[in-house]
Amino acid sequence: MQRFLDPQVLAGISSLDLLARTVVDGFVAGLHRSPEFGFSQEFAEYRAYTPGDDLRHVDWNLFARTERCYLKRYRGETNSQLTVLLDASNSMQYTSRPPSKIDYARYLAAALFYLAIHNQRDAAGLIVFDEEVREYIRPSTRPGQLARLFAGLEQATPRAQTDFAKPLQHFHNALHRRGIAIVISDFYEKPETIIANIASLRFRGNEVILFQVLDPQEIRPAMKGSAILVDLETNHRIEVIPEYTKTAYRTKIDAHVEQLRSRARAAGMDYHLLVTTQPLDLALREYLTLRQAGD
Amino acid sequence: MGFLAPWFIAGLAVLGVPVFVHLLRRHITTPSPVSSLMFFERGTQSSTRHRRLKYRLLFALRAALLLLLVLAFANPFVRRSAADANGRTHLIVLDNSFSMRAATRFADAMRQALAALEAKLPEDKAQIMALGGELEILTQPITDGAQLRSALEGIQPGDGRASFSDLARAVRSLAETEHGPIDVELFSDMQHSAMPANFADMVLPGNARLILHPVAQGPTVPNWTVESIEAPADLSDPRDPRHSRVRAVVVGFGTPAARKTVSLIVNGKTLATRRVEVPANGRATVDFAPLDVGYGFNRCAVAIEGRDAFPADDTSIFAVRRSDPERVLFVHDAGDTRSGTYFGAALAAAAQGSYVLQSMAREQTTDVDPSRFAFVVLSDTPALPSFFEHALIPYVFKGGNVLIVLGTRAARHAPIPLWGGEVQDTHNYARSGNAAAVAQVDFSHPALEQAQPGRDNGGWSEVKVLYAAVVDPAQARVAARLTDGTPLLLEKQLGEGHLLLLASGMENLTNDLPLHPLFVAFVGRIARHLSGSESLSGSSLVDAFVQLRAAGVPVGTVASLEVIDPEGRRPLSLSQARNAQTFQLTRAGFYQIRFANGRDAVIGVNPDRRESNLESLPNDLQQLWSGSSGDHVPQTASAPSDDKKIQPVSLWWYVMLVALAAANAEIAVASRYMGTQREEA
């Protein structure tokens, strides 16, 4: 089952629905072997019946023995709200091998939505942004929400540049209930600017996770000779020698990642670097951990 | 310098490929997209220049590789003289055959050969060979004059027979490794008898030039010799007039009619002298009878009195062994008295008193020691007393011989004593009314030997076989077969001894063989073969081989083997004596041999009498032979060898070697500069 979490395998699946189901089912099947995590169908408590409760959840066996009406509650029914902020700027279309960063981000978001709605019965919403908000789907548990979210992800094609200020302002205006906010981006911006814009999400009690999606070539670029590089967002060109990518570039990208991680932690946010060759279960595991902590 | 395939020069056009790739084609760099340039810095000039420099080295190597390949295919050559190209090899062949003992032939040939060796250019290689009996290669092709001279001077006149076909074969073998010109200088009396039957066997390879140095010029020297001797190898009764006699044939080569005195010499004493008229270029027969010799081995000779031009061949030697008649054990069934009668009568007639047959019923053999008999005959006695059968086994392994005759009793006792097999079946031809005949006879077998067998299969086709046992030949040699393919006479080696098996009886019931005249000769040959008397004495020719031990016996199991040559030396070392299967008689004279089976023998060895014919090859034949060599120009004895033939020497191989080196360098440079760079940790 683990091989279905491999991004290269997932790149061959065209349907986001099927992809998300494959990832989550595979992930859940893995969880059953792990004592560390529970999931939504885990029994939590009995609660006395009150008028208006759904009769489907009444434990009729208990009623037959005690003539008392109790509802059986599960952990998954302690509802939460998940909002994914997906960076769909031009830089996300970079790829050295399938999948591209935007596709990886889509898979990740789709898997999170499926896990949240189908397994956890959480409300889930989506904000697709670049330099402005391009798509907003309000968090909900209504039937068809998953399909709407997948459609939103399908339409999230990369364009323009990244600007974290506008989408986060929109997020502030739209959210009225605390929940989990997940920002998926390559974060090609100064760490202090990123953290300064995102830190405000924490003010309403939201749990914030930053998933930085990078291609392996962006972390350890391999150049055979000098080459002309084109910035996908600004279209600027410069000639670069391989010696530079082996030394100074690596130092800089490592420093950037480390700075982003430390600043995010300092601001009370979780940060994870995801390389497009990594399986998706790390992100799902992080989501479940954070959700359990919030219960 | 030139090219053997100049049209391949057109291939130089392919040099345009690296020129285009490295110099004409613009270096186009396709821009590579990246997510952001925020971590990149510009850096261009120095790296590009560095790369261009590397690529020029690669370009030079690639262009050189293509150029060399084109040159190699065009096959360049340089013109050099043939002598300079590979060096001339002088093959100095000195004839040391028996005929070279005549007059001063060998000394003359040696003197001329030494002179030819001195005349050789110091840088030319030379090889020394001796042509007598087997061609002897004394040195490798070398330039060391002292070593060559020493090898040449070490050659002594021998007793062998020269063969020009052996020389030609050796030169052909040498030419396979020496591709340069070879001068074959033959110092010989150019004896006519050394020429093979087929002139084509004397043809030399293309790069060999034959230079003849004949040492026997002029008319043929008259020479008388004892051509052959017919004498008993084994003699038991000197008074037997039919057997106790020596017949010698005196022959003259290029001789007029003459009266010659011929003597019989035994152990150094002249026993008899005869005068004989030898016709011109003819033969005369001399008889000496009776041959009165003492017990044991007698060294005999027949000599022609009066010296001629070649006295070395006036005497012919042979050995005669005088002994008491040997006993032959004839074991038969108690009810069979016919076999012994027929066999004994034939043996007495054939061997003339050399053997005494001791006939014995098989029940009486319990205490008999077979080692006291020359050989043993088991006549239709499938079941032997176990004590006697166990005594026969070591007897045969040590060299004893047994004749096994299978009669009608063989079918009732399937296992054949000593043989190691069984009677598989019996064929009773009498029931069908058609007696079987002997269809195949191996006349090379000692028991069936006939020099010129007649059309009736040497008399064997008249024999009617009515009953025969079927024996699986397996490892045995089949000497005769019946018309239906059933083996009739088989021979098998067991240790040092032999087992001879006759698949039909001798009682004149199962066949009518005892009634035929050839039965006497057959029994006589069997007796000589099984008693081993043929190899124990007599005479032989130089270069003949003697079998010292049985081929099937593991080497080293029997060590009592000794050879003493005519000079009294032991030519075999201890290790050779343990391992040698055969021995070549290379010298004339008496050899004393103790065989592996413990028997002693004295063999008189004479040179091949064809060497006594001193007639030389006619001049036209000599010229024809020299003309058959490489340059087809007949060479005389003092032919100058200073003709420098110009020949092209191809450089293809060297060019390809350089191209290979260039290819390796190109691979190294290309993999170093253009391969995937290893990522630093």
XYZ file of C-alpha atoms in Angstrom, chain A:
295
model
C 0.000 0.000 0.000
C 2.899 2.297 0.694
C 3.682 2.550 -2.978
C 0.365 4.298 -3.549
C 1.697 7.171 -1.484
C 4.640 7.619 -3.808
C 4.183 10.891 -5.719
C 5.492 9.394 -8.920
C 2.806 6.716 -8.768
C 0.149 9.288 -7.934
C 1.142 11.379 -10.938
C -0.298 8.635 -13.105
C -3.766 9.025 -11.557
C -5.793 11.677 -13.298
C -8.790 11.831 -10.961
C -8.182 13.817 -7.802
C -11.035 11.956 -6.110
C -9.494 8.590 -6.805
C -6.092 9.905 -5.942
C -7.199 11.265 -2.598
C -9.032 8.065 -1.760
C -5.987 6.024 -2.683
C -3.713 8.122 -0.535
C -5.955 8.295 2.480
C -7.003 4.654 2.391
C -3.407 3.686 2.120
C -2.505 6.000 4.930
C -5.310 4.739 7.143
C -4.396 1.162 6.431
C -0.919 2.064 7.636
C -2.335 3.657 10.747
C -4.136 0.470 11.731
C -0.790 -1.040 12.238
C 0.379 1.873 14.335
C -0.661 2.219 17.983
C 0.238 5.867 18.092
C -2.697 7.360 16.273
C -6.456 6.872 16.374
C -8.914 8.080 13.765
C -12.485 9.108 13.429
C -14.223 5.786 13.911
C -12.576 5.265 17.279
C -15.099 5.049 20.095
C -14.991 8.084 22.416
C -17.933 8.188 24.877
C -21.638 7.690 25.521
C -23.864 10.712 25.738
C -27.441 10.827 26.929
C -29.985 11.322 24.192
C -31.507 14.791 23.884
C -34.335 15.637 21.557
C -33.102 16.584 18.118
C -30.257 14.072 18.095
C -29.992 11.778 15.117
C -31.675 8.489 15.982
C -29.202 6.619 13.798
C -26.542 7.087 16.482
C -28.583 5.634 19.326
C -27.023 2.494 20.822
C -30.062 0.222 20.614
C -28.338 -2.652 22.297
C -27.725 -0.574 25.365
C -31.314 0.667 25.235
C -32.574 -2.919 25.175
C -30.561 -3.828 28.223
C -31.059 -0.695 30.339
C -34.083 1.040 28.767
C -31.996 4.173 28.695
C -31.330 6.024 25.469
C -27.685 6.820 24.859
C -25.836 7.998 21.812
C -22.557 6.416 20.869
C -19.979 9.077 20.075
C -16.700 8.715 18.190
C -13.603 10.850 18.108
C -14.255 11.807 14.573
C -17.400 13.474 15.533
C -15.569 16.122 17.490
C -15.681 18.352 14.434
C -12.925 20.696 13.369
C -12.449 23.098 10.460
C -9.704 22.789 7.894
C -8.730 25.533 5.487
C -6.029 24.974 2.897
C -4.297 28.011 1.413
C -2.751 26.866 -1.863
C -0.084 28.930 -3.600
C -0.770 28.772 -7.356
C 1.855 31.220 -8.531
C 4.092 30.556 -11.532
C 6.999 29.302 -9.447
C 4.872 26.298 -8.437
C 4.883 24.912 -11.954
C 8.631 24.105 -11.784
C 9.498 20.478 -12.104
C 12.590 18.391 -12.807
C 10.650 15.124 -12.674
C 6.972 14.318 -12.186
C 5.092 15.490 -10.289
C 5.495 19.265 -10.471
C 5.277 21.300 -7.319
C 1.714 22.435 -8.086
C 0.607 18.878 -8.741
C 2.220 17.696 -5.555
C 0.459 20.503 -3.703
C -2.848 19.490 -5.322
C -2.379 15.867 -4.291
C -1.574 16.954 -0.796
C -4.575 19.242 -0.536
C -6.892 16.623 -2.043
C -5.682 14.001 0.394
C -6.169 16.372 3.310
C -9.682 17.215 2.162
C -10.620 13.604 1.765
C -9.230 12.712 5.152
C -10.951 15.643 6.785
C -14.383 15.273 5.215
C -14.700 11.571 4.601
C -12.897 10.164 7.571
C -12.994 12.925 10.199
C -16.254 14.590 9.192
C -14.530 17.955 9.477
C -15.477 21.046 7.566
C -12.942 21.819 4.856
C -12.349 24.886 2.698
C -9.891 26.114 0.116
C -8.217 29.380 -0.790
C -6.219 29.406 -4.007
C -4.001 32.424 -4.292
C -1.097 33.911 -6.167
C -0.771 37.666 -5.885
C -4.485 37.772 -5.132
C -7.164 35.322 -4.147
C -8.305 33.364 -7.192
C -10.627 30.871 -5.611
C -12.353 30.687 -2.295
C -14.488 27.758 -1.157
C -15.953 28.232 2.259
C -15.338 25.446 4.800
C -18.348 23.192 5.040
C -19.413 19.608 5.658
C -22.305 19.743 3.230
C -22.749 16.937 0.762
C -20.839 17.756 -2.410
C -18.251 19.822 -0.562
C -15.527 17.359 -1.437
C -16.408 17.574 -5.119
C -16.351 21.348 -4.980
C -12.966 21.340 -3.327
C -11.568 18.940 -5.924
C -12.966 21.126 -8.708
C -11.274 24.115 -7.095
C -8.002 22.254 -7.004
C -8.359 21.226 -10.634
C -8.715 24.845 -11.673
C -5.695 25.962 -9.679
C -3.276 26.391 -12.564
C -0.107 28.406 -11.852
C 0.080 32.014 -12.962
C 1.390 35.407 -11.784
C 3.570 35.941 -8.745
C 3.187 35.206 -5.065
C 1.868 37.724 -2.599
C 0.937 36.468 0.845
C -0.627 39.690 2.087
C -3.865 39.719 0.065
C -4.977 36.131 0.512
C -4.325 36.235 4.227
C -6.345 39.381 4.563
C -9.145 37.579 2.808
C -8.739 34.648 5.137
C -9.063 36.939 8.105
C -12.288 38.322 6.771
C -13.776 34.985 5.878
C -12.981 32.912 8.953
C -15.166 33.256 11.956
C -14.439 29.972 13.660
C -11.181 28.558 14.906
C -9.685 25.659 13.014
C -6.644 24.412 11.206
C -5.085 26.477 8.444
C -2.603 24.822 6.164
C -0.504 26.955 3.835
C 1.045 25.075 0.901
C 3.636 27.043 -1.018
C 7.269 27.029 -2.133
C 7.779 30.143 -0.024
C 10.153 31.948 -2.377
C 10.007 35.098 -0.270
C 11.998 36.425 2.617
C 11.186 34.360 5.727
C 10.425 37.411 7.843
C 7.907 38.666 5.282
C 6.212 35.271 5.097
C 5.984 34.847 8.845
C 4.853 38.422 9.330
C 1.921 37.883 6.964
C 0.939 34.437 8.196
C 1.429 34.983 11.928
C -1.823 36.889 12.131
C -3.700 33.628 11.413
C -2.766 32.452 14.876
C -4.517 35.372 16.511
C -7.956 33.776 16.249
C -6.716 30.555 17.784
C -6.091 28.766 14.533
C -3.527 26.067 14.294
C -1.264 26.919 11.335
C 0.902 24.507 9.392
C 3.314 25.607 6.692
C 4.094 23.008 4.046
C 6.986 24.196 1.893
C 6.961 22.201 -1.321
C 10.262 22.094 -3.203
C 11.613 20.085 -6.082
C 14.791 18.017 -5.407
C 16.591 20.068 -8.042
C 15.852 23.211 -6.075
C 17.577 21.839 -3.000
C 20.534 20.163 -4.669
C 20.719 21.383 -8.254
C 22.966 19.320 -10.590
C 24.392 21.309 -13.495
C 26.760 19.786 -16.079
C 27.899 23.114 -17.377
C 27.137 26.762 -17.244
C 23.532 27.517 -18.138
C 21.112 30.369 -18.556
C 18.367 30.280 -15.940
C 14.957 31.947 -16.315
C 12.867 33.008 -13.348
C 9.361 31.597 -13.898
C 7.681 34.491 -12.113
C 9.736 37.510 -13.176
C 11.141 36.125 -16.439
C 14.595 37.471 -15.567
C 17.610 35.599 -17.020
C 21.105 35.090 -15.688
C 23.978 32.739 -16.625
C 25.067 30.528 -13.792
C 28.124 28.301 -13.468
C 27.932 24.835 -11.941
C 30.546 25.641 -9.324
C 28.182 28.193 -7.805
C 25.295 25.743 -7.480
C 27.559 23.302 -5.693
C 28.667 25.756 -3.087
C 26.995 29.116 -2.492
C 23.521 28.174 -3.690
C 23.279 25.230 -1.351
C 24.355 27.360 1.557
C 21.717 29.928 0.714
C 18.808 27.543 0.255
C 19.709 25.671 3.415
C 19.838 28.935 5.331
C 16.473 29.963 3.900
C 14.790 26.732 4.942
C 16.327 26.812 8.369
C 15.341 30.420 8.909
C 11.792 29.752 7.804
C 11.537 26.773 10.139
C 12.904 28.623 13.143
C 10.762 31.707 12.579
C 7.649 29.586 12.088
C 8.270 27.701 15.299
C 8.893 30.981 17.071
C 5.541 32.212 15.848
C 3.778 29.055 17.122
C 3.331 27.487 13.740
C 4.331 24.115 12.457
C 6.647 24.015 9.466
C 7.489 21.103 7.207
C 9.627 20.892 4.133
C 8.132 18.543 1.564
C 10.206 17.430 -1.380
C 8.131 16.316 -4.348
C 9.636 12.871 -4.173
C 8.443 12.267 -0.611
C 5.268 10.280 0.121
C 2.256 12.257 1.266
C 1.732 10.480 4.560
C 3.987 12.911 6.438
C 1.557 15.751 5.796
C -1.496 13.650 6.657
C 0.145 12.458 9.840
C 0.936 16.056 10.809
C -2.670 17.062 10.221
C -4.010 14.277 12.409
C -1.529 15.036 15.153
C -2.462 18.672 15.206
C -6.172 17.859 15.123
C -5.906 15.493 18.053
C -4.016 18.069 20.029
C -6.778 20.554 19.354
C -9.585 18.269 20.545
